[in-house]
Short mmCIF file of C-alpha atoms in Angstrom, two decimals:
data_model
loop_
_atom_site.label_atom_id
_atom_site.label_comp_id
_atom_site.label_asym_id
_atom_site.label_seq_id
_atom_site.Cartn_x
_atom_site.Cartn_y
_atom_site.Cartn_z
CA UNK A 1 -15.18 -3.54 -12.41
CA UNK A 2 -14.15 -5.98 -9.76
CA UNK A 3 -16.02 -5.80 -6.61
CA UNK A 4 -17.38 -8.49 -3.81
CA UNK A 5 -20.64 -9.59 -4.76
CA UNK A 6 -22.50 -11.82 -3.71
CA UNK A 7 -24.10 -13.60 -7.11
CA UNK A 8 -21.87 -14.56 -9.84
CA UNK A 9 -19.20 -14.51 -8.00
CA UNK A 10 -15.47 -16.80 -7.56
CA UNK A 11 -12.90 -16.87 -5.48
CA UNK A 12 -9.67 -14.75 -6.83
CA UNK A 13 -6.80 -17.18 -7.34
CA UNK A 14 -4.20 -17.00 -4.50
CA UNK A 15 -5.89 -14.29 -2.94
CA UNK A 16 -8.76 -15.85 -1.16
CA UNK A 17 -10.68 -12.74 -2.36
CA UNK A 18 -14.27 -13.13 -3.91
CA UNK A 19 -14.75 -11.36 -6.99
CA UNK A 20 -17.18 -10.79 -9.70
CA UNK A 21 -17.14 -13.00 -13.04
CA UNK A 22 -18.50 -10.07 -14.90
CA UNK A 23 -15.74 -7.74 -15.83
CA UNK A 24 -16.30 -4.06 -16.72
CA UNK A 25 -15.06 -2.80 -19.99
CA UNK A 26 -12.25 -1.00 -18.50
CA UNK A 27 -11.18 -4.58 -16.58
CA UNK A 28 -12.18 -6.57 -20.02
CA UNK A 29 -9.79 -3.91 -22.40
CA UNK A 30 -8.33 -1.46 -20.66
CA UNK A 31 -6.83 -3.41 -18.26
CA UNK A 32 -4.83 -5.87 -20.19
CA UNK A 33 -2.71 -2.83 -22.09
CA UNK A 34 -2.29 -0.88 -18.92
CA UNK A 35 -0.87 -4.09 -17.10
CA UNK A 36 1.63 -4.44 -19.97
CA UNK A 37 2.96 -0.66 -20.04
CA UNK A 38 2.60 -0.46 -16.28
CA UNK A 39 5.07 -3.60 -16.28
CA UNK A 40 7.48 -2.95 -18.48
CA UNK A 41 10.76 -1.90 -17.01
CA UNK A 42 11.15 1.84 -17.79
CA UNK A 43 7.35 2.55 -17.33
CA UNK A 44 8.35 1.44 -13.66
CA UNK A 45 11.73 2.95 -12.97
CA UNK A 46 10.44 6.39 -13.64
CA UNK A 47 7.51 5.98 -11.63
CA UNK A 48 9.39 4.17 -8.76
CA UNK A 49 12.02 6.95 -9.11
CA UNK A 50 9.75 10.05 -9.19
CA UNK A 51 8.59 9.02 -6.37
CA UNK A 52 11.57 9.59 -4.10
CA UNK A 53 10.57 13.09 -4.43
CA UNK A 54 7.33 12.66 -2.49
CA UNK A 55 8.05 13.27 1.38
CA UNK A 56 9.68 16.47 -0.07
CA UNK A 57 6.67 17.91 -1.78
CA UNK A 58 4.81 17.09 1.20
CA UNK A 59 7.35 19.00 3.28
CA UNK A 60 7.38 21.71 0.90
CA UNK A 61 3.70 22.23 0.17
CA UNK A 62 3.18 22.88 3.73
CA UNK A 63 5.35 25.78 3.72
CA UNK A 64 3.91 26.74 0.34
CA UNK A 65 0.39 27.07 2.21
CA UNK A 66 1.35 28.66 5.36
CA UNK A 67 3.16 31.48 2.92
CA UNK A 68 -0.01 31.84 0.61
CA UNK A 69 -2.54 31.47 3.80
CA UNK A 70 -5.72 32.80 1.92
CA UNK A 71 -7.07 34.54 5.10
CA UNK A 72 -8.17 38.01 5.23
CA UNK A 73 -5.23 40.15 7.46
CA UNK A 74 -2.71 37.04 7.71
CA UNK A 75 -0.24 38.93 5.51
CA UNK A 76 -0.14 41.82 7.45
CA UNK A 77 0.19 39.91 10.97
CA UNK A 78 3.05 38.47 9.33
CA UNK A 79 4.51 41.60 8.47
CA UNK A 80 3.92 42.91 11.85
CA UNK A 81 5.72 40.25 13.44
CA UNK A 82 8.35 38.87 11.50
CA UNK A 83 9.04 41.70 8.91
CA UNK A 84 8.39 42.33 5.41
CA UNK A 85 10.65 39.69 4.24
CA UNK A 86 8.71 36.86 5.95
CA UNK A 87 7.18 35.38 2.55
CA UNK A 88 10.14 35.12 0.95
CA UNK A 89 12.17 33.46 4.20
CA UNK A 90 8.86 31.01 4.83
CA UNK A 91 9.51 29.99 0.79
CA UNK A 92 12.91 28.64 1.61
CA UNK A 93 12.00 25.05 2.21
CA UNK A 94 9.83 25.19 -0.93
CA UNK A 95 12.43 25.89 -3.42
CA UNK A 96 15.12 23.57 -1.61
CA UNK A 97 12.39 20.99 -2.23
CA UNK A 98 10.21 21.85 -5.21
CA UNK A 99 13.30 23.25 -7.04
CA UNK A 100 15.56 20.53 -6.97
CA UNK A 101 13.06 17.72 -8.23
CA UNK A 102 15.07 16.97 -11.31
CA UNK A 103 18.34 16.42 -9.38
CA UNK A 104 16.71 13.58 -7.17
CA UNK A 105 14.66 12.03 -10.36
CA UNK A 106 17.82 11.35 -12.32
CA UNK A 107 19.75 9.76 -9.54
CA UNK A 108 16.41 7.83 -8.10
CA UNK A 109 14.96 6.56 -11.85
CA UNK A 110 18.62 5.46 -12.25
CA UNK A 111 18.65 3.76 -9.50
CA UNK A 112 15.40 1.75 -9.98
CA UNK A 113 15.91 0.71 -13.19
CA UNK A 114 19.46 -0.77 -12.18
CA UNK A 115 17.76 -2.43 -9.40
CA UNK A 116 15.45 -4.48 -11.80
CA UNK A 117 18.33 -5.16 -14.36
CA UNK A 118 19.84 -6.67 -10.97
CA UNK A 119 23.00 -7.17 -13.22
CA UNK A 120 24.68 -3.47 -12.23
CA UNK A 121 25.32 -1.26 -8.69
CA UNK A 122 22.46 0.84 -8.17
CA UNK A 123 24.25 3.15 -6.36
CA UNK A 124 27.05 3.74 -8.89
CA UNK A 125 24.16 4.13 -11.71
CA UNK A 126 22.34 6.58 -9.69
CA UNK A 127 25.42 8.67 -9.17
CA UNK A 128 26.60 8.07 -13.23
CA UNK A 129 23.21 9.63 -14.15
CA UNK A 130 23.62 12.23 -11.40
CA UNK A 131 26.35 13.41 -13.16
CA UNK A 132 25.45 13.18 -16.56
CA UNK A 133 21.92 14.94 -15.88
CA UNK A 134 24.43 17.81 -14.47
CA UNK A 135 26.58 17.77 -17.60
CA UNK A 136 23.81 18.79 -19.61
CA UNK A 137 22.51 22.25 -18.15
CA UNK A 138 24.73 25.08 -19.12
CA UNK A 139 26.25 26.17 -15.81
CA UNK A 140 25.86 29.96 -16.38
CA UNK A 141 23.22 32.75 -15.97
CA UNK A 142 22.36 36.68 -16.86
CA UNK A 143 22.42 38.09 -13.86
CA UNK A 144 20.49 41.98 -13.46
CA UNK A 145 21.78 43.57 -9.90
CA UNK A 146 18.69 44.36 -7.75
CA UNK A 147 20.13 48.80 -8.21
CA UNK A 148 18.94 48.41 -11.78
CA UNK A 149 22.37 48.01 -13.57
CA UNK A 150 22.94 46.38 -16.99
CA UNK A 151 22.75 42.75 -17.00
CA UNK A 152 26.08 40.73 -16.01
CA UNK A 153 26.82 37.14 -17.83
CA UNK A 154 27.97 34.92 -14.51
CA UNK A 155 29.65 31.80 -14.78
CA UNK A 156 30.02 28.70 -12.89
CA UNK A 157 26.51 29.01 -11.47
CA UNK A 158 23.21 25.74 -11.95
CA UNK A 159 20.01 27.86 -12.60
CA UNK A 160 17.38 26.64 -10.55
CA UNK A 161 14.95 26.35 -12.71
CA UNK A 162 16.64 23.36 -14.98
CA UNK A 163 17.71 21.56 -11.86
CA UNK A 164 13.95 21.83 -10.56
CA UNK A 165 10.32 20.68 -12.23
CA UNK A 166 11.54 22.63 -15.60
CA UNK A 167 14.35 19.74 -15.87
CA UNK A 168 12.29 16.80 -15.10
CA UNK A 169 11.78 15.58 -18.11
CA UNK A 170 15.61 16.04 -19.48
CA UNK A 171 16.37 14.30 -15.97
CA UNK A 172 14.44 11.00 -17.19
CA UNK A 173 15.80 10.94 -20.32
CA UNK A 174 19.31 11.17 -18.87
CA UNK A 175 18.72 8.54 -16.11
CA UNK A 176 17.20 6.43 -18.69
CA UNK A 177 19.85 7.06 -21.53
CA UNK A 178 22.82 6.57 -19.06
CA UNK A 179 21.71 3.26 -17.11
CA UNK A 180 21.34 1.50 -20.40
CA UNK A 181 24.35 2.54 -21.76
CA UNK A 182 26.18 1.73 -18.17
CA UNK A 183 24.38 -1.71 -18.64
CA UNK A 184 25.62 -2.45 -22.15
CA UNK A 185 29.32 -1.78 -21.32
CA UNK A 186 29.03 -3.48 -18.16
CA UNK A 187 27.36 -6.32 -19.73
CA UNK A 188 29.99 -6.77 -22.27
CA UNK A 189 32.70 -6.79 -19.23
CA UNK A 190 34.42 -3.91 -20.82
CA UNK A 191 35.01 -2.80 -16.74
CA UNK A 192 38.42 -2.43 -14.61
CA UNK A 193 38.22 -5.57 -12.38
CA UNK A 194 40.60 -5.08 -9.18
CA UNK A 195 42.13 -7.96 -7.48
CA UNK A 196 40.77 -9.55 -4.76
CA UNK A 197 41.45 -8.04 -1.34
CA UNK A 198 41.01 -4.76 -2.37
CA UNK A 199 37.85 -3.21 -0.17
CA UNK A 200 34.55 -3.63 -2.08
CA UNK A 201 33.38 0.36 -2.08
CA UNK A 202 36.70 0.94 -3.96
CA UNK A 203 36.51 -2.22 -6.69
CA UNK A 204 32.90 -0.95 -7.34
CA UNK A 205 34.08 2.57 -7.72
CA UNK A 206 36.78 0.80 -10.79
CA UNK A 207 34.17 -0.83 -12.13
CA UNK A 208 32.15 2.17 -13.06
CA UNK A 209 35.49 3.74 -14.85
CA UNK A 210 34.97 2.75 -18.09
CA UNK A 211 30.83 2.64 -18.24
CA UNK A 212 31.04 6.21 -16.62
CA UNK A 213 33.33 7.74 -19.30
CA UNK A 214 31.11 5.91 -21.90
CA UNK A 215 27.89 7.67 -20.32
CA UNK A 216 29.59 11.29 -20.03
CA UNK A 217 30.96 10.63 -23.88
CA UNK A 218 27.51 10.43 -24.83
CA UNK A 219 25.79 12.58 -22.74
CA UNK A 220 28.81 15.30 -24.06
CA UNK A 221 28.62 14.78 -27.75
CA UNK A 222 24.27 15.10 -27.25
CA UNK A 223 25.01 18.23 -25.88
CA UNK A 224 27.71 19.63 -28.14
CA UNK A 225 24.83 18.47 -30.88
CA UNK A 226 22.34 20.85 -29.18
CA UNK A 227 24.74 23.37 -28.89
CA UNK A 228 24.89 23.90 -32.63
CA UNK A 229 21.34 24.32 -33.15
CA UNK A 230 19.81 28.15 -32.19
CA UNK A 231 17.89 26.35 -29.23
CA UNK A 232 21.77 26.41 -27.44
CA UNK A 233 20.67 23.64 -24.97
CA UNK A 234 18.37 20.51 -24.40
CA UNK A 235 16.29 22.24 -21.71
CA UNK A 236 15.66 25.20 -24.01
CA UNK A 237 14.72 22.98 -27.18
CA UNK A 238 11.78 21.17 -25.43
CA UNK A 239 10.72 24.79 -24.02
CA UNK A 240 10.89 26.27 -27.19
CA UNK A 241 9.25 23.60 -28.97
CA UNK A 242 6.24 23.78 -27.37
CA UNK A 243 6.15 27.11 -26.26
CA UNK A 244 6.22 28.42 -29.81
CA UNK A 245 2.41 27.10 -31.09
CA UNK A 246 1.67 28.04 -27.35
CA UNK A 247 2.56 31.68 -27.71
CA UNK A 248 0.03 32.11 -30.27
CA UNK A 249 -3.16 30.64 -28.97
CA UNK A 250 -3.99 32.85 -26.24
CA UNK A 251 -7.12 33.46 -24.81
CA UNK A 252 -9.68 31.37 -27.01
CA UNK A 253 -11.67 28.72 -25.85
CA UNK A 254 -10.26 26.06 -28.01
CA UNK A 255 -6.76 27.50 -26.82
CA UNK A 256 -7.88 26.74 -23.25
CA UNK A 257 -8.29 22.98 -24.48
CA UNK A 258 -5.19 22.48 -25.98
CA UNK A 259 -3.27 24.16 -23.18
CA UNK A 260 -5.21 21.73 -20.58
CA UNK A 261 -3.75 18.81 -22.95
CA UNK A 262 -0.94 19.47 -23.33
CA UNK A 263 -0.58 20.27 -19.26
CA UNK A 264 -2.11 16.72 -18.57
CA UNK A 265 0.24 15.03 -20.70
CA UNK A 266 3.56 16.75 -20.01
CA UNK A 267 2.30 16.12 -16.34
CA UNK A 268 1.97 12.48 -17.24
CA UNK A 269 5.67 12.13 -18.68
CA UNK A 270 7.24 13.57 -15.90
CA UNK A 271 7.33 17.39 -17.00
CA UNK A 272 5.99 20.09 -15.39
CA UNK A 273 3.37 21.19 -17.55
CA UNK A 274 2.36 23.89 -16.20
CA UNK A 275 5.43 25.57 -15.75
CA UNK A 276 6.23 24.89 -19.64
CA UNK A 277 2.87 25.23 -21.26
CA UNK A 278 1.53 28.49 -19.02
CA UNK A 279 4.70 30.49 -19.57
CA UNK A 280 3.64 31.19 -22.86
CA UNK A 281 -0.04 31.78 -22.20
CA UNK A 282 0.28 33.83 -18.92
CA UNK A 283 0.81 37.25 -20.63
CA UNK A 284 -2.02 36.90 -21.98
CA UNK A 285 -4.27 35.79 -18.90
CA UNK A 286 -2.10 38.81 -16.93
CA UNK A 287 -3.27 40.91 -19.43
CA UNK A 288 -7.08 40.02 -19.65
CA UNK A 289 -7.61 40.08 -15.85
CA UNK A 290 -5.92 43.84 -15.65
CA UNK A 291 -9.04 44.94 -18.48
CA UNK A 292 -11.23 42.60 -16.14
CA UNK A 293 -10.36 44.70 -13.34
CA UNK A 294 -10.26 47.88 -14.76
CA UNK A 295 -13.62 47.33 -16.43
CA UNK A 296 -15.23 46.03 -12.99
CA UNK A 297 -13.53 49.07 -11.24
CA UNK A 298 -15.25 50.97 -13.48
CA UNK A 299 -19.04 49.45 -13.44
CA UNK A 300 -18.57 48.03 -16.80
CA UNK A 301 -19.15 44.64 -18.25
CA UNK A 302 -16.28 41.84 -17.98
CA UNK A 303 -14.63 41.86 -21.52
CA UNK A 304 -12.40 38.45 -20.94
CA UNK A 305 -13.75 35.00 -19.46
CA UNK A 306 -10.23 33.14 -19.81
CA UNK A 307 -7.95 34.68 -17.29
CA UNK A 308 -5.19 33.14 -14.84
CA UNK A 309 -8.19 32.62 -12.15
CA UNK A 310 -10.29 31.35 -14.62
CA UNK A 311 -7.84 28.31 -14.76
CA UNK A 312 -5.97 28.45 -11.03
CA UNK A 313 -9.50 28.72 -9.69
CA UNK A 314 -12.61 26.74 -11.42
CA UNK A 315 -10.11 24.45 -13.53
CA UNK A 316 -7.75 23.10 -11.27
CA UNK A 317 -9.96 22.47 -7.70
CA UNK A 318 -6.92 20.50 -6.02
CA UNK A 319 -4.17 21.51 -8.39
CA UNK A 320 -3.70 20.21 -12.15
CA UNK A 321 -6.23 17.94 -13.15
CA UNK A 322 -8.22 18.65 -10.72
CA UNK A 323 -7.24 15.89 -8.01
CA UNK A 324 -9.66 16.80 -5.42
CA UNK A 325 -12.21 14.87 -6.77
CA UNK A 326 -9.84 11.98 -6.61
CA UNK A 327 -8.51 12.21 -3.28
CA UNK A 328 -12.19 12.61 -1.54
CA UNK A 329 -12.34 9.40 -3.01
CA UNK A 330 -9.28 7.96 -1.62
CA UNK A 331 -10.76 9.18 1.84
CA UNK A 332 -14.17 7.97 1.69
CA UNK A 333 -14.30 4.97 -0.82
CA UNK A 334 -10.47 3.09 -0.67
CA UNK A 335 -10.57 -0.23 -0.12
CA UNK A 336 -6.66 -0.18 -0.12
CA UNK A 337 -5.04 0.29 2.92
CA UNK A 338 -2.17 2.34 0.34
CA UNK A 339 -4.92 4.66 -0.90
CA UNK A 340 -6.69 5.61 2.07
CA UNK A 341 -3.29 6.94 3.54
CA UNK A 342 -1.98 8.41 0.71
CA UNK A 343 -5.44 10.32 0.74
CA UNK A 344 -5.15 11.49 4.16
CA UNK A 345 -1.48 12.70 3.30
CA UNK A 346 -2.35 14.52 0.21
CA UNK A 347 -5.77 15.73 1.46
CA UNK A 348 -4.12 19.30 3.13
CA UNK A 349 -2.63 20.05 0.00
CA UNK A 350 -5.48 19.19 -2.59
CA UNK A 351 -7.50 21.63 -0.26
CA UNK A 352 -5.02 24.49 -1.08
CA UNK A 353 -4.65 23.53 -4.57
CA UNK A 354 -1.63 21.67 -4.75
CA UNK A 355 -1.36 19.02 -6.51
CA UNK A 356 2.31 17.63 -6.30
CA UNK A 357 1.77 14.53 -3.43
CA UNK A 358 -1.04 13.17 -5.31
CA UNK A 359 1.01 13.35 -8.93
CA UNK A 360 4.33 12.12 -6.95
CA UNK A 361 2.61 9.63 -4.72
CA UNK A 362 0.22 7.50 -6.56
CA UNK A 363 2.00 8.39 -8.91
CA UNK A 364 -0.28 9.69 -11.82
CA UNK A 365 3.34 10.25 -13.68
CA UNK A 366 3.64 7.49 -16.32
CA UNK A 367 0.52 5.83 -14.91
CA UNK A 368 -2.07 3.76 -17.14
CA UNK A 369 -4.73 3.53 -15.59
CA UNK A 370 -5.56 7.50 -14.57
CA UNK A 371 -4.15 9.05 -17.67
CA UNK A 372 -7.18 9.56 -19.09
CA UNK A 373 -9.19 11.34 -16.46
CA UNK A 374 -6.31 12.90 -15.53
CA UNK A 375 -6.16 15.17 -19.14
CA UNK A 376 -9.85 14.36 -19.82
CA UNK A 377 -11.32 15.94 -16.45
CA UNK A 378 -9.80 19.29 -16.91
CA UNK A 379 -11.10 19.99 -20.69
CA UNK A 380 -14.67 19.00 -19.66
CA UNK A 381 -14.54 21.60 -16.68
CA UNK A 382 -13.03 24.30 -19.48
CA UNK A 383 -16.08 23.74 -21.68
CA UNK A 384 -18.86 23.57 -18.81
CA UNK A 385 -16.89 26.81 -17.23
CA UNK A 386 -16.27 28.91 -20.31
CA UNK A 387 -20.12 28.05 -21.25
CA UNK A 388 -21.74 28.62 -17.99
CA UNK A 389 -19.86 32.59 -17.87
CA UNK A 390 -20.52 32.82 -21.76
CA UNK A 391 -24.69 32.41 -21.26
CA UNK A 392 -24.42 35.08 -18.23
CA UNK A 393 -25.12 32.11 -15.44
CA UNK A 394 -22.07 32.48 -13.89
CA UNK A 395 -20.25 35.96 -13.59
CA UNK A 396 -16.81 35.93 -14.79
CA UNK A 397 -13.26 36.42 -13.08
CA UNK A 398 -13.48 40.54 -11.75
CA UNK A 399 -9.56 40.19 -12.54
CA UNK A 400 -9.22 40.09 -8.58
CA UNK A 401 -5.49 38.55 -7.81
CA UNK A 402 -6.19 35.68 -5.68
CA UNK A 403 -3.35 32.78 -4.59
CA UNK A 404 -3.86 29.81 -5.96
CA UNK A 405 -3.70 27.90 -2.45
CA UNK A 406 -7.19 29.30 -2.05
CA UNK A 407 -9.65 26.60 -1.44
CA UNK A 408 -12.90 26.50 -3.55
CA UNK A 409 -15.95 28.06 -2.73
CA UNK A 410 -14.07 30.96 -1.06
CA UNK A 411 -12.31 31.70 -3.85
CA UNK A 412 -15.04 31.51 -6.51
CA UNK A 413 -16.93 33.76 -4.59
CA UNK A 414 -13.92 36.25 -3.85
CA UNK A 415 -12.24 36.24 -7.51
CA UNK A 416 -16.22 37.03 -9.41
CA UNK A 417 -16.39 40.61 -7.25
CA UNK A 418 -18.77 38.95 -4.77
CA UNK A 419 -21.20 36.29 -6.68
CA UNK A 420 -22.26 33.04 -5.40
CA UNK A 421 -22.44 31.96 -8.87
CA UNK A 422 -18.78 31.66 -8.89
CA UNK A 423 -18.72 29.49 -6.04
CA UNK A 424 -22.01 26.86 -7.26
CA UNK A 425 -19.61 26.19 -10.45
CA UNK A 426 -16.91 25.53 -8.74
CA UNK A 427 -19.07 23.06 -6.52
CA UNK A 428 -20.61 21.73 -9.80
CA UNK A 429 -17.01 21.17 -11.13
CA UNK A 430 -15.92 19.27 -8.23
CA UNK A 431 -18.83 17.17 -9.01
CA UNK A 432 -17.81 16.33 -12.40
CA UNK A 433 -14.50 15.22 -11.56
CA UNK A 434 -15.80 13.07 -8.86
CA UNK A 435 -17.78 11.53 -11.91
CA UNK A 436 -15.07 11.75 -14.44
CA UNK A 437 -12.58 9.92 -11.85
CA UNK A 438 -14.99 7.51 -10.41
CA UNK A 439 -14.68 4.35 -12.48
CA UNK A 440 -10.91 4.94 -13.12
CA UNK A 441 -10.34 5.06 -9.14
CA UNK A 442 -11.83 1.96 -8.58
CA UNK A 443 -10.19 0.11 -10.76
CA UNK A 444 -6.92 1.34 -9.47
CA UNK A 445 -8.06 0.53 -6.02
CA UNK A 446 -9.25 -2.48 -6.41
CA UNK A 447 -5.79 -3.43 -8.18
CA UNK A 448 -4.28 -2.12 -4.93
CA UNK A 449 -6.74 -4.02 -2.43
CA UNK A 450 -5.77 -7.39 -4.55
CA UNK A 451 -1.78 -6.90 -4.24
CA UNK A 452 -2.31 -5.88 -0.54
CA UNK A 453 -4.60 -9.21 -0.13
CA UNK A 454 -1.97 -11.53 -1.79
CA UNK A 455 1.13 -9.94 0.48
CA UNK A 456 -1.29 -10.31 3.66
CA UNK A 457 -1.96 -13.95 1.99
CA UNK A 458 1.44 -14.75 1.58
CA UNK A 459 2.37 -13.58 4.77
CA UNK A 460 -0.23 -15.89 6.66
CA UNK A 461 0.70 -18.78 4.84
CA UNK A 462 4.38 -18.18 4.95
CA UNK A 463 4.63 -19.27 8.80
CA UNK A 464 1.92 -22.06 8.29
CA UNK A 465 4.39 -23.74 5.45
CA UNK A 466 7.37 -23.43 7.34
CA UNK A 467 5.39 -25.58 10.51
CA UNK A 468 4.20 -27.91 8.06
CA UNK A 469 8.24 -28.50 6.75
CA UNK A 470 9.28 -28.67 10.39
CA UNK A 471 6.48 -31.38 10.91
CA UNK A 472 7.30 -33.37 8.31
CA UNK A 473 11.09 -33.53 9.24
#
């Protein structure tokens, strides 16, 4: 792991930086392979791209918590003073945020990765992907009036959820799929040149004729292709195809493991695991906390340990994998100037269980070098939770319905019927994923603190050169 010490130590090359000659196994293995994917083109695009979504999910997690305020008698203040649609009204900002994150992916990753091909307009590829990303969600819903009637078929309409987290991962394909087929035509100079004099925002606009059509051609016959098959479209196929082993694992322990999985690495491509992987497993979590609560209701013992707190609760402290761990590190132990803040922006929402800035700003999407305490962290906490209620040390969810903005501690204590137990696991969880992170985060930071050190190197020595050519004149 590279660190300043004092013995055994060289200067970094360029940096001015002392580091240590002895490299840790991650540094001697690890980081070789993650430097390559991390580098290569597409790896980078979707990261850089994703990340355009960031200041939204900040914007919209603070709503989110202010709506789900965990604080005994807040919901009924609100009622009192704004009316009993207040929630609802407060969750505006969140869904014109959260719910449009695939629209902004497919224009930004399109954008990035014509930016490094430097060879086509960034703008026009953005807005080519845009389009085709749009092309490929079936622009109708079933529609049930809130009186009760029969369901109505309504046209011309995006649903939300394949233009939100649910499409992310069509969205990269699409921005992907597009720019390289805008690039190949392009490249080829099959493009409608305009003669000079004509205003630059108009010959660009020509120029994207014929790699456009191309794009939507594609993009068309793809979707005419999934159209055939019973799935009916692309964002339905990858929900299907997961969701169907899903639906039958349930409750079970080992079912918890794979779900976590299968979360962490959905998460890591750019889909919204949760959203995919829990709709199939929820039912069955609804289902075990209602017997949890009618059996603690009734005095009698807690049939289920696997329930929607179970996971919301001692499995996710800071949202999906568990981030909190990670960003008390970001706050306490960065050496990167980039870390630090981003920890002090994503801290309020990793206390409430959100974990959208940290997987959008560092970001963990498509990211080397935290995958694997990313999916790891959460199956370790599954086994140490499920074990610790299974031997009677810890009491198990009561099937109380808490929000999952509520912070540890409080909520482990709250959602066991009133045992501390509930909260000292949760507090022995955190601890694990401060372990399970640990080495992984300072690797990453220490990356960071090196590329910060050579841009604060180059921009020292920048000035200095430029005297030194004056001089010499």
């Amino acid at each position: 792991m590279t660190e300043i010490n004092n013995n055994n130590a060289r200067p970094c090359a360029g940096t001015g930086v002392t580091v240590s000659a002895k490299k840790s196994f991650l540094e001697k293995y690890v980081l070789p392979v993650a430097l390559k994917i991390a580098g290569q083109k597409h790896v980078l695009s979707v990261r850089d791209g994703i990340i355009l979504n960031m200041p939204f999910m900040l914007i919209g997690s603070f709503f989110l918590i202010f709506a789900y305020l965990p604080v005994p008698g807040y919901p009924q203040l609100m009622t009192d003073l704004f009316g009993a649609t207040w929630q609802s009204k407060l969750l505006y900002p969140v869904k014109a945020t959260y719910d449009i994150m695939a629209i902004i992916s497919s224009f930004g990753i399109a954008y990035r990765l014509a930016e490094k091909y430097r060879t086509i307009d960034p703008l026009t590829s953005g807005a080519v992907s845009l389009v085709a990303f749009i092309m490929t969600i079936p622009q109708n819903i079933m529609f049930t009036p809130p009186s009760g009637g029969p369901a109505e078929f309504v046209k011309g309409v995006l649903p939300m959820g394949q233009i939100g987290s649910q499409g992310l991962f069509v969205a990269i394909l699409i921005a992907l799929l597009s720019t390289e087929i805008y690039r190949f035509i392009s490249n080829r100079n099959l493009v409608i040149r305009m003669p000079e004099g004509v205003p630059p925002a108009v010959a660009k606009s020509f120029l994207a004729l014929v790699p456009g059509f191309c794009v939507l051609a594609v993009v068309l016959a793809l979707r005419l292709l999934v159209e055939a098959t019973p799935f009916g479209d692309i964002n339905t196929m990858i929900t299907d195809l997961v969701g169907i082993p899903m639906s039958h694992i349930g409750g079970s322990l080992p079912g918890m493991i794979v779900s976590v999985i299968l979360i962490g690495i959905l998460w890591t491509l750019g889909l919204h695991g949760d959203t995919i992987v829990l709709v199939f497993i929820r039912p069955v979590w609804l289902t075990n906390m209602s017997e949890n609560l009618a059996a603690f209701q009734n005095g009698l013992p807690i049939p289920h340990i696997i329930t929607q707190q179970f996971y919301d609760l001692w499995i996710a402290p800071g949202g999906t994998g568990a981030l909190l761990g990670l960003v008390i590190f970001m706050l306490i132990r960065s050496r990167s100037v980039q870390m630090k803040q981003l920890g002090k922006i994503a801290a309020p929402g990793s206390l409430f269980n959100i974990s959208e800035p940290m997987v959008f700003g560092i970001p963990l999407v498509m990211n080397p070098y935290l995958v694997v305490p990313f999916i790891l962290t959460p199956v370790v906490l599954v086994i140490v939770s499920y074990t610790a209620m299974a031997t009677g040390l810890v009491a198990p969810p009561a099937g109380i319905a808490l929000p999952f903005t509520t912070p540890i501690i409080v909520s482990g204590y709250l959602a066991t019927g009133g045992h501390v137990s509930g909260s000292i696991l949760q507090i022995v969880n955190l601890a694990i994923s401060l372990v399970m992170y640990y080495p992984f985060f300072r690797v990453w930071d220490n990356l960071k603190f090196r590329e910060e050190q050579q841009a604060n190197q180059a921009a020292v020595s920048a000035p200095a050169e430029a005297v030194s050519e004056r001089s010499t004149v």
